[in-house]
Tab-separated table of C-alpha atoms in Angstrom:
chain	number	residue	atom	x	y	z
A	101	UNK	CA	54.567	113.666	105.703
A	102	UNK	CA	58.519	113.212	104.913
A	103	UNK	CA	59.319	116.294	102.896
A	104	UNK	CA	63.211	115.433	101.010
A	105	UNK	CA	65.725	117.308	101.499
A	106	UNK	CA	66.646	118.182	97.823
A	107	UNK	CA	64.494	119.209	94.990
A	108	UNK	CA	63.381	116.681	92.312
A	109	UNK	CA	63.428	118.924	89.498
A	110	UNK	CA	66.945	119.276	90.302
A	111	UNK	CA	68.643	115.976	89.602
A	112	UNK	CA	66.145	115.191	86.658
A	113	UNK	CA	67.800	118.219	84.436
A	114	UNK	CA	70.981	117.320	85.851
A	115	UNK	CA	70.321	113.938	84.254
A	116	UNK	CA	68.512	114.779	80.954
A	117	UNK	CA	71.415	117.605	80.925
A	118	UNK	CA	74.322	115.001	81.353
A	119	UNK	CA	72.762	112.941	78.825
A	120	UNK	CA	72.851	115.660	76.747
A	121	UNK	CA	76.733	115.903	76.540
A	122	UNK	CA	77.562	112.140	76.890
A	123	UNK	CA	81.623	113.216	75.797
A	124	UNK	CA	82.615	114.739	79.093
A	125	UNK	CA	83.850	113.069	81.706
A	126	UNK	CA	82.270	113.469	85.800
A	127	UNK	CA	84.180	114.451	88.211
A	128	UNK	CA	85.076	110.993	89.857
A	129	UNK	CA	86.267	109.421	86.939
A	130	UNK	CA	88.659	112.527	85.684
A	131	UNK	CA	90.182	112.282	88.892
A	132	UNK	CA	90.331	108.110	88.822
A	133	UNK	CA	91.595	108.907	84.975
A	134	UNK	CA	94.480	111.042	86.146
A	135	UNK	CA	95.226	108.904	89.165
A	136	UNK	CA	96.249	105.302	87.044
A	137	UNK	CA	98.557	107.610	84.802
A	138	UNK	CA	100.266	109.101	87.648
A	139	UNK	CA	100.316	106.073	89.418
A	140	UNK	CA	101.652	104.546	86.021
A	141	UNK	CA	103.965	107.327	85.263
A	142	UNK	CA	105.576	106.606	89.067
A	143	UNK	CA	105.690	102.605	89.031
A	144	UNK	CA	107.618	102.899	85.624
A	145	UNK	CA	110.070	105.042	87.178
A	146	UNK	CA	110.530	103.549	90.002
A	147	UNK	CA	111.091	100.179	88.469
A	148	UNK	CA	113.109	102.082	85.749
A	149	UNK	CA	115.215	103.379	89.177
A	150	UNK	CA	115.496	99.475	91.009
A	151	UNK	CA	116.367	98.171	87.777
A	152	UNK	CA	119.412	101.236	87.471
A	153	UNK	CA	120.173	100.169	91.349
A	154	UNK	CA	119.992	96.613	90.949
A	155	UNK	CA	122.767	96.889	87.694
A	156	UNK	CA	125.196	99.593	90.218
A	157	UNK	CA	125.387	97.104	93.145
A	158	UNK	CA	126.157	94.342	90.635
A	159	UNK	CA	130.383	94.005	90.376
A	160	UNK	CA	130.376	92.670	86.926
A	161	UNK	CA	128.060	95.127	85.201
A	162	UNK	CA	129.581	99.197	84.583
A	163	UNK	CA	126.939	100.863	84.440
A	164	UNK	CA	127.137	105.180	84.540
A	165	UNK	CA	124.949	107.116	86.989
A	166	UNK	CA	121.460	107.566	86.495
A	167	UNK	CA	121.748	111.361	85.495
A	168	UNK	CA	123.260	108.898	82.239
A	169	UNK	CA	119.981	106.332	82.051
A	170	UNK	CA	116.876	108.867	82.595
A	171	UNK	CA	115.847	109.339	79.166
A	172	UNK	CA	114.731	105.641	78.728
A	173	UNK	CA	112.291	105.749	81.312
A	174	UNK	CA	111.110	109.501	80.082
A	175	UNK	CA	111.000	107.825	76.711
A	176	UNK	CA	108.726	104.619	78.290
A	177	UNK	CA	106.742	107.435	80.097
A	178	UNK	CA	105.918	108.806	77.107
A	179	UNK	CA	105.120	106.079	74.964
A	180	UNK	CA	102.765	104.577	77.689
A	181	UNK	CA	100.563	107.398	78.188
A	182	UNK	CA	100.415	108.175	74.128
A	183	UNK	CA	99.425	104.674	73.202
A	184	UNK	CA	97.377	104.247	76.391
A	185	UNK	CA	95.819	107.535	76.164
A	186	UNK	CA	94.246	107.190	72.245
A	187	UNK	CA	94.255	103.392	72.465
A	188	UNK	CA	90.102	102.134	72.485
A	189	UNK	CA	91.127	99.639	75.166
A	190	UNK	CA	91.227	102.603	78.326
A	191	UNK	CA	87.283	103.572	77.016
A	192	UNK	CA	84.836	101.340	79.486
A	193	UNK	CA	82.275	99.194	76.886
A	194	UNK	CA	78.784	98.820	77.374
A	195	UNK	CA	77.733	95.099	77.494
């Protein structure tokens, strides 16, 4: 007779308890959302820095140092995170 390493009653109890709390995300879902937000923020800042760097290298364009340019990506990042976290597009809809 084969014996299971896990107790099935605790697994079934977990499913029941989990279905009673549908609002909470699982750890993997939370980690995915956190990584997605951090990746969005990093890509936004890299894109703005790359744009500033390219403009800085062009002799026809006069642009100040990045310290003067940083409010633009800051506002854009805040809006990106705020809109994406409050949008219904971020929730997973079932079929």
